[in-house]
Amino acid sequence: MIVPDHWAEARVQHREGRRQVTVRRFGWSETTAADAQAMAEQRANDALRRILSGEAVDRRERKAAYNGAIGVPIREEVLARHGEEVVTRNGYGAHCLNSPRALFADVDFDTATGGRPVAGVAAAILLVGGLASAATGRWLWTAVAAFAALALSHLLVQLALRASTASRGGPEVVARRKIDAFVAAHPAWSLRLYRTPNGLRLLATHATFDPTSPEVAAFFAAVGADPLYVRMCRNQRCFRARLTAKPWRIGMPSRMRPRPGIWPVAAERRGLREAWIAAYEPKAAQHAACRFIDTLGSGVVHLALRDVVALHDRASRAQETLVLG
């Protein structure tokens, strides 16, 4: 896991006859801006050399905060460092705990309805109209009808899945069954269980873990961890837990300014960001990111993880009776 304090971008060009190649690359450093710039220039020159040799290489890296890109570290503002753990501000303004060793997993409840009723009715109408027009040779409507049929089929499948989940006790009960089954099969494990606004959070405390290990992958699959989170963990070699509320859940009028909220922000736009943060922080302080429910399994807390557990629970307000955000 790498979460740098300093970022830079380098741009190199090569012209040969009428052909011009421009390459841009990022650089980063945990020490100085100069080191970040030196890395950016080295990476840009290396990429240019590979392109000129005939290799298929992207000419520009996408500027993203936490996109699971292999080889590019987490690009977020560092708020605090606690040993191996780093607290950052993510792309929409919330505080996030990043850890190379503390296994977190967020399990979102499957509450998809499969589409709004109005959309379903519209699809049905289009389907009927399309089939009728197909009989008269109006092929444009046939294509529309085919699309509508797919939409309606998706709606029916999703509604059936929703009914199946409800018959088994609802999404929370289904999620808990998966977690309880895993703990029963792995009695040496210890999992702290938290409630989040849209699901559950798990924190394994009995041991430290490598985010890329097969054991972690098996755990994620068994408990139904969010697929996007799973990919991010593997590519960034980092576990992650949101510590403060999402802004749209606590009455913030807009997403973090300026948009997009990718770090670092240009000096002339820093004021917009600081004003947004000044409005966000007091609102976030009135909410919890999650609420502690129980400890499942052995109850063991590894010595190396005691401070991580304390940091997470304190910063997320998990032990307080606050509204989840």
Short mmCIF file of C-alpha atoms in Angstrom, two decimals:
data_model
loop_
_atom_site.label_atom_id
_atom_site.label_comp_id
_atom_site.label_asym_id
_atom_site.label_seq_id
_atom_site.Cartn_x
_atom_site.Cartn_y
_atom_site.Cartn_z
CA MET A 1 0.00 0.00 0.00
CA ILE A 2 1.32 3.41 -0.99
CA VAL A 3 -0.47 6.66 -0.11
CA PRO A 4 1.88 9.51 -1.12
CA ASP A 5 1.81 13.06 0.21
CA HIS A 6 3.25 14.56 -2.99
CA TRP A 7 2.17 14.24 -6.62
CA ALA A 8 3.51 15.58 -9.92
CA GLU A 9 2.94 15.14 -13.66
CA ALA A 10 5.50 15.14 -16.46
CA ARG A 11 4.95 15.64 -20.20
CA VAL A 12 7.45 14.54 -22.84
CA GLN A 13 7.25 14.77 -26.62
CA HIS A 14 8.96 13.16 -29.57
CA ARG A 15 8.71 14.47 -33.13
CA GLU A 16 9.86 12.53 -36.17
CA GLY A 17 8.86 14.00 -39.50
CA ARG A 18 5.14 14.65 -39.38
CA ARG A 19 4.62 12.27 -36.47
CA GLN A 20 4.46 13.62 -32.92
CA VAL A 21 4.10 11.53 -29.78
CA THR A 22 3.14 13.15 -26.47
CA VAL A 23 3.26 11.14 -23.26
CA ARG A 24 2.11 12.15 -19.78
CA ARG A 25 2.86 10.30 -16.57
CA PHE A 26 2.32 10.87 -12.86
CA GLY A 27 4.97 10.67 -10.18
CA TRP A 28 4.61 10.48 -6.41
CA SER A 29 6.63 10.65 -3.23
CA GLU A 30 6.10 10.39 0.52
CA THR A 31 8.97 12.83 1.10
CA THR A 32 9.25 15.80 -1.32
CA ALA A 33 7.59 17.35 -4.36
CA ALA A 34 10.94 17.28 -6.16
CA ASP A 35 11.13 13.51 -5.78
CA ALA A 36 7.60 13.22 -7.16
CA GLN A 37 8.55 15.31 -10.21
CA ALA A 38 11.68 13.25 -10.81
CA MET A 39 9.63 10.06 -10.75
CA ALA A 40 7.06 11.54 -13.14
CA GLU A 41 9.76 12.47 -15.65
CA GLN A 42 11.40 9.06 -15.40
CA ARG A 43 8.08 7.26 -15.90
CA ALA A 44 7.18 9.51 -18.86
CA ASN A 45 10.52 8.90 -20.56
CA ASP A 46 10.25 5.16 -19.98
CA ALA A 47 6.76 5.10 -21.49
CA LEU A 48 7.92 7.13 -24.51
CA ARG A 49 10.81 4.75 -25.11
CA ARG A 50 8.43 1.77 -25.05
CA ILE A 51 6.02 3.47 -27.46
CA LEU A 52 8.80 4.29 -29.92
CA SER A 53 9.94 0.68 -29.80
CA GLY A 54 6.50 -0.38 -31.02
CA GLU A 55 4.93 -1.44 -27.74
CA ALA A 56 1.24 -0.67 -27.17
CA VAL A 57 1.29 1.70 -24.20
CA ASP A 58 -1.25 4.28 -23.07
CA ARG A 59 0.00 7.79 -23.73
CA ARG A 60 -1.81 9.27 -20.76
CA GLU A 61 -2.82 8.00 -17.32
CA ARG A 62 -6.31 8.75 -16.10
CA LYS A 63 -6.34 11.02 -13.06
CA ALA A 64 -8.40 9.13 -10.50
CA ALA A 65 -8.39 8.94 -6.72
CA TYR A 66 -8.93 5.25 -6.01
CA ASN A 67 -9.67 3.44 -9.21
CA GLY A 68 -7.95 0.15 -8.69
CA ALA A 69 -5.30 0.96 -11.26
CA ILE A 70 -2.38 -1.43 -11.01
CA GLY A 71 0.87 0.40 -10.38
CA VAL A 72 -0.64 3.76 -9.42
CA PRO A 73 -1.12 4.41 -5.70
CA ILE A 74 -4.08 5.95 -3.91
CA ARG A 75 -4.39 9.57 -4.95
CA GLU A 76 -6.12 11.26 -2.01
CA GLU A 77 -5.32 13.98 0.49
CA VAL A 78 -3.54 12.51 3.51
CA LEU A 79 -5.26 13.67 6.71
CA ALA A 80 -3.29 11.62 9.24
CA ARG A 81 -0.85 8.73 9.54
CA HIS A 82 -1.10 6.19 12.35
CA GLY A 83 1.78 3.76 11.96
CA GLU A 84 1.00 1.63 8.92
CA GLU A 85 -2.54 3.01 8.63
CA VAL A 86 -3.36 6.20 6.73
CA VAL A 87 -6.51 8.33 6.92
CA THR A 88 -7.35 10.12 3.66
CA ARG A 89 -10.14 12.26 2.27
CA ASN A 90 -11.77 10.42 -0.61
CA GLY A 91 -13.10 11.80 -3.87
CA TYR A 92 -16.46 12.84 -2.43
CA GLY A 93 -15.06 14.30 0.79
CA ALA A 94 -15.39 11.57 3.42
CA HIS A 95 -12.55 10.37 5.66
CA CYS A 96 -11.31 6.86 4.86
CA LEU A 97 -9.05 4.49 6.78
CA ASN A 98 -6.52 2.68 4.57
CA SER A 99 -4.69 -0.32 5.99
CA PRO A 100 -2.28 -2.84 4.45
CA ARG A 101 -3.07 -5.44 7.12
CA ALA A 102 -6.46 -4.94 8.85
CA LEU A 103 -9.06 -6.95 6.94
CA PHE A 104 -12.23 -4.92 6.43
CA ALA A 105 -15.16 -6.01 4.27
CA ASP A 106 -18.33 -4.09 3.50
CA VAL A 107 -21.34 -6.22 2.60
CA ASP A 108 -24.09 -4.19 0.95
CA PHE A 109 -27.65 -5.45 1.20
CA ASP A 110 -29.18 -6.48 -2.12
CA THR A 111 -32.17 -4.13 -2.17
CA ALA A 112 -32.48 -3.66 -5.94
CA THR A 113 -36.08 -3.51 -7.06
CA GLY A 114 -35.25 -4.33 -10.65
CA GLY A 115 -36.59 -1.03 -11.94
CA ARG A 116 -39.28 1.46 -11.10
CA PRO A 117 -42.88 0.39 -11.77
CA VAL A 118 -43.29 3.18 -14.32
CA ALA A 119 -40.29 1.89 -16.25
CA GLY A 120 -41.78 -1.60 -16.22
CA VAL A 121 -45.11 -0.42 -17.54
CA ALA A 122 -43.38 1.60 -20.26
CA ALA A 123 -41.38 -1.45 -21.28
CA ALA A 124 -44.53 -3.54 -21.49
CA ILE A 125 -46.26 -0.94 -23.65
CA LEU A 126 -43.27 -0.74 -25.97
CA LEU A 127 -43.17 -4.50 -26.19
CA VAL A 128 -46.79 -4.82 -27.24
CA GLY A 129 -46.51 -1.97 -29.71
CA GLY A 130 -43.30 -3.32 -31.14
CA LEU A 131 -44.65 -6.82 -31.71
CA ALA A 132 -47.70 -5.43 -33.43
CA SER A 133 -45.63 -3.24 -35.71
CA ALA A 134 -43.31 -6.13 -36.56
CA ALA A 135 -46.27 -7.94 -38.07
CA THR A 136 -46.77 -5.06 -40.47
CA GLY A 137 -43.14 -4.88 -41.53
CA ARG A 138 -42.12 -1.85 -39.54
CA TRP A 139 -38.63 -3.02 -38.58
CA LEU A 140 -37.66 0.04 -36.56
CA TRP A 141 -40.41 -0.81 -34.15
CA THR A 142 -39.22 -4.41 -34.15
CA ALA A 143 -35.85 -3.25 -32.83
CA VAL A 144 -37.59 -1.12 -30.23
CA ALA A 145 -39.72 -4.09 -29.26
CA ALA A 146 -36.66 -6.29 -28.82
CA PHE A 147 -35.06 -3.73 -26.54
CA ALA A 148 -38.29 -3.41 -24.55
CA ALA A 149 -38.53 -7.18 -24.22
CA LEU A 150 -35.04 -7.30 -22.76
CA ALA A 151 -35.89 -4.52 -20.33
CA LEU A 152 -39.07 -6.25 -19.25
CA SER A 153 -37.28 -9.57 -18.84
CA HIS A 154 -34.68 -7.91 -16.64
CA LEU A 155 -37.45 -6.35 -14.57
CA LEU A 156 -39.19 -9.69 -14.06
CA VAL A 157 -35.96 -11.45 -13.11
CA GLN A 158 -35.07 -8.75 -10.59
CA LEU A 159 -38.54 -8.84 -9.07
CA ALA A 160 -38.29 -12.62 -8.76
CA LEU A 161 -34.91 -12.31 -7.04
CA ARG A 162 -36.31 -9.70 -4.70
CA ALA A 163 -39.24 -11.97 -3.83
CA SER A 164 -36.85 -14.84 -3.21
CA THR A 165 -34.75 -12.71 -0.84
CA ALA A 166 -37.88 -11.57 1.00
CA SER A 167 -39.04 -15.17 1.41
CA ARG A 168 -35.75 -15.96 3.16
CA GLY A 169 -36.20 -13.17 5.70
CA GLY A 170 -34.98 -10.10 3.83
CA PRO A 171 -31.53 -8.90 2.72
CA GLU A 172 -30.12 -8.40 6.22
CA VAL A 173 -31.05 -11.91 7.32
CA VAL A 174 -29.59 -13.37 4.12
CA ALA A 175 -26.33 -11.46 4.64
CA ARG A 176 -26.08 -12.55 8.27
CA ARG A 177 -26.57 -16.20 7.32
CA LYS A 178 -23.55 -16.05 5.02
CA ILE A 179 -21.42 -14.43 7.72
CA ASP A 180 -22.59 -16.82 10.44
CA ALA A 181 -21.89 -19.79 8.19
CA PHE A 182 -18.34 -18.56 7.58
CA VAL A 183 -17.68 -18.07 11.29
CA ALA A 184 -19.07 -21.53 12.08
CA ALA A 185 -16.68 -23.04 9.53
CA HIS A 186 -13.71 -20.97 10.79
CA PRO A 187 -13.95 -20.92 14.61
CA ALA A 188 -10.47 -19.41 15.04
CA TRP A 189 -11.57 -16.25 13.24
CA SER A 190 -12.80 -13.21 15.12
CA LEU A 191 -15.02 -10.72 13.29
CA ARG A 192 -16.30 -7.42 14.61
CA LEU A 193 -19.71 -6.79 13.05
CA TYR A 194 -20.99 -3.28 12.32
CA ARG A 195 -24.17 -1.89 10.75
CA THR A 196 -23.73 0.61 7.92
CA PRO A 197 -26.46 2.66 6.22
CA ASN A 198 -26.83 0.08 3.44
CA GLY A 199 -25.39 -3.10 4.88
CA LEU A 200 -22.83 -4.60 7.22
CA ARG A 201 -19.13 -4.09 7.86
CA LEU A 202 -16.74 -6.77 9.06
CA LEU A 203 -13.34 -6.28 10.68
CA ALA A 204 -11.21 -9.37 11.28
CA THR A 205 -9.16 -8.97 14.46
CA HIS A 206 -7.52 -12.35 15.13
CA ALA A 207 -4.73 -11.91 12.54
CA THR A 208 -3.24 -9.55 9.98
CA PHE A 209 -3.78 -10.26 6.28
CA ASP A 210 -2.29 -9.63 2.86
CA PRO A 211 -4.98 -8.04 0.64
CA THR A 212 -3.81 -10.14 -2.33
CA SER A 213 -3.87 -13.51 -0.55
CA PRO A 214 -6.15 -16.40 -1.60
CA GLU A 215 -7.41 -16.56 2.00
CA VAL A 216 -8.73 -13.01 1.74
CA ALA A 217 -10.30 -13.71 -1.66
CA ALA A 218 -12.09 -16.74 -0.22
CA PHE A 219 -13.35 -14.69 2.73
CA PHE A 220 -14.68 -11.95 0.46
CA ALA A 221 -16.50 -14.51 -1.69
CA ALA A 222 -17.97 -16.32 1.32
CA VAL A 223 -19.45 -13.23 2.98
CA GLY A 224 -20.52 -11.51 -0.25
CA ALA A 225 -18.24 -8.48 -0.12
CA ASP A 226 -18.87 -5.71 -2.63
CA PRO A 227 -17.16 -6.73 -5.94
CA LEU A 228 -15.80 -3.24 -6.63
CA TYR A 229 -14.27 -3.11 -3.15
CA VAL A 230 -12.72 -6.54 -3.67
CA ARG A 231 -11.03 -5.44 -6.90
CA MET A 232 -9.77 -2.21 -5.34
CA CYS A 233 -8.28 -4.08 -2.38
CA ARG A 234 -6.43 -6.47 -4.64
CA ASN A 235 -5.08 -3.85 -7.03
CA GLN A 236 -4.15 -1.27 -4.39
CA ARG A 237 -2.94 -3.90 -1.90
CA CYS A 238 -4.98 -2.14 0.72
CA PHE A 239 -8.06 -2.62 2.88
CA ARG A 240 -10.33 0.35 3.32
CA ALA A 241 -13.14 1.61 5.57
CA ARG A 242 -15.11 4.85 5.35
CA LEU A 243 -14.95 6.78 8.65
CA THR A 244 -17.34 9.70 8.09
CA ALA A 245 -20.71 10.18 6.44
CA LYS A 246 -21.37 10.40 2.73
CA PRO A 247 -22.23 14.05 2.02
CA TRP A 248 -25.51 13.39 0.19
CA ARG A 249 -26.83 11.54 3.25
CA ILE A 250 -26.35 14.45 5.65
CA GLY A 251 -27.90 17.35 3.78
CA MET A 252 -24.88 18.72 1.94
CA PRO A 253 -26.18 20.71 -1.04
CA SER A 254 -23.47 19.49 -3.42
CA ARG A 255 -20.62 17.07 -3.89
CA MET A 256 -17.15 18.17 -2.86
CA ARG A 257 -15.94 21.22 -4.75
CA PRO A 258 -14.25 21.64 -7.11
CA ARG A 259 -15.33 18.72 -9.23
CA PRO A 260 -13.88 16.24 -9.62
CA GLY A 261 -12.41 16.09 -6.13
CA ILE A 262 -9.13 14.51 -7.21
CA TRP A 263 -6.04 15.40 -5.20
CA PRO A 264 -4.07 17.60 -5.46
CA VAL A 265 -6.27 20.57 -6.30
CA ALA A 266 -4.81 23.55 -8.17
CA ALA A 267 -3.94 26.46 -5.88
CA GLU A 268 -6.46 28.79 -7.52
CA ARG A 269 -9.27 26.32 -6.76
CA ARG A 270 -8.18 25.35 -3.25
CA GLY A 271 -10.57 27.90 -1.70
CA LEU A 272 -13.59 26.08 -3.15
CA ARG A 273 -12.45 22.85 -1.56
CA GLU A 274 -11.75 24.41 1.82
CA ALA A 275 -15.14 26.12 1.90
CA TRP A 276 -16.89 22.85 1.12
CA ILE A 277 -14.91 21.01 3.81
CA ALA A 278 -15.74 23.72 6.36
CA ALA A 279 -19.44 23.09 5.72
CA TYR A 280 -19.12 19.30 5.62
CA GLU A 281 -17.15 18.59 8.79
CA PRO A 282 -19.69 19.93 11.35
CA LYS A 283 -22.51 18.00 9.66
CA ALA A 284 -20.42 14.83 9.47
CA ALA A 285 -19.59 15.11 13.18
CA GLN A 286 -23.29 14.61 13.96
CA HIS A 287 -23.36 11.22 12.24
CA ALA A 288 -21.68 7.84 12.51
CA ALA A 289 -20.33 5.91 9.54
CA CYS A 290 -21.26 2.60 11.17
CA ARG A 291 -22.56 1.15 14.45
CA PHE A 292 -20.94 -1.71 16.36
CA ILE A 293 -23.26 -4.71 16.75
CA ASP A 294 -21.32 -7.69 18.05
CA THR A 295 -18.14 -9.76 18.01
CA LEU A 296 -18.45 -13.07 16.18
CA GLY A 297 -16.15 -16.05 16.55
CA SER A 298 -13.19 -16.44 18.88
CA GLY A 299 -13.04 -12.84 20.10
CA VAL A 300 -9.25 -12.75 19.71
CA VAL A 301 -7.67 -9.37 18.98
CA HIS A 302 -4.18 -9.54 17.50
CA LEU A 303 -1.71 -7.28 19.28
CA ALA A 304 -0.85 -5.46 16.03
CA LEU A 305 -4.53 -4.64 15.42
CA ARG A 306 -5.59 -3.24 18.78
CA ASP A 307 -4.77 0.33 17.81
CA VAL A 308 -6.45 -0.12 14.42
CA VAL A 309 -9.69 -1.27 16.07
CA ALA A 310 -9.58 1.67 18.47
CA LEU A 311 -8.85 4.14 15.66
CA HIS A 312 -11.65 2.80 13.48
CA ASP A 313 -14.27 2.79 16.22
CA ARG A 314 -13.31 6.25 17.46
CA ALA A 315 -13.19 7.92 14.04
CA SER A 316 -16.32 6.21 12.69
CA ARG A 317 -18.22 6.90 15.96
CA ALA A 318 -19.18 3.23 15.96
CA GLN A 319 -19.85 3.07 19.70
CA GLU A 320 -22.10 6.16 19.79
CA THR A 321 -25.85 6.45 19.29
CA LEU A 322 -25.73 8.72 16.27
CA VAL A 323 -27.68 8.59 13.02
CA LEU A 324 -25.82 6.64 10.34
CA GLY A 325 -24.64 8.65 7.37
#
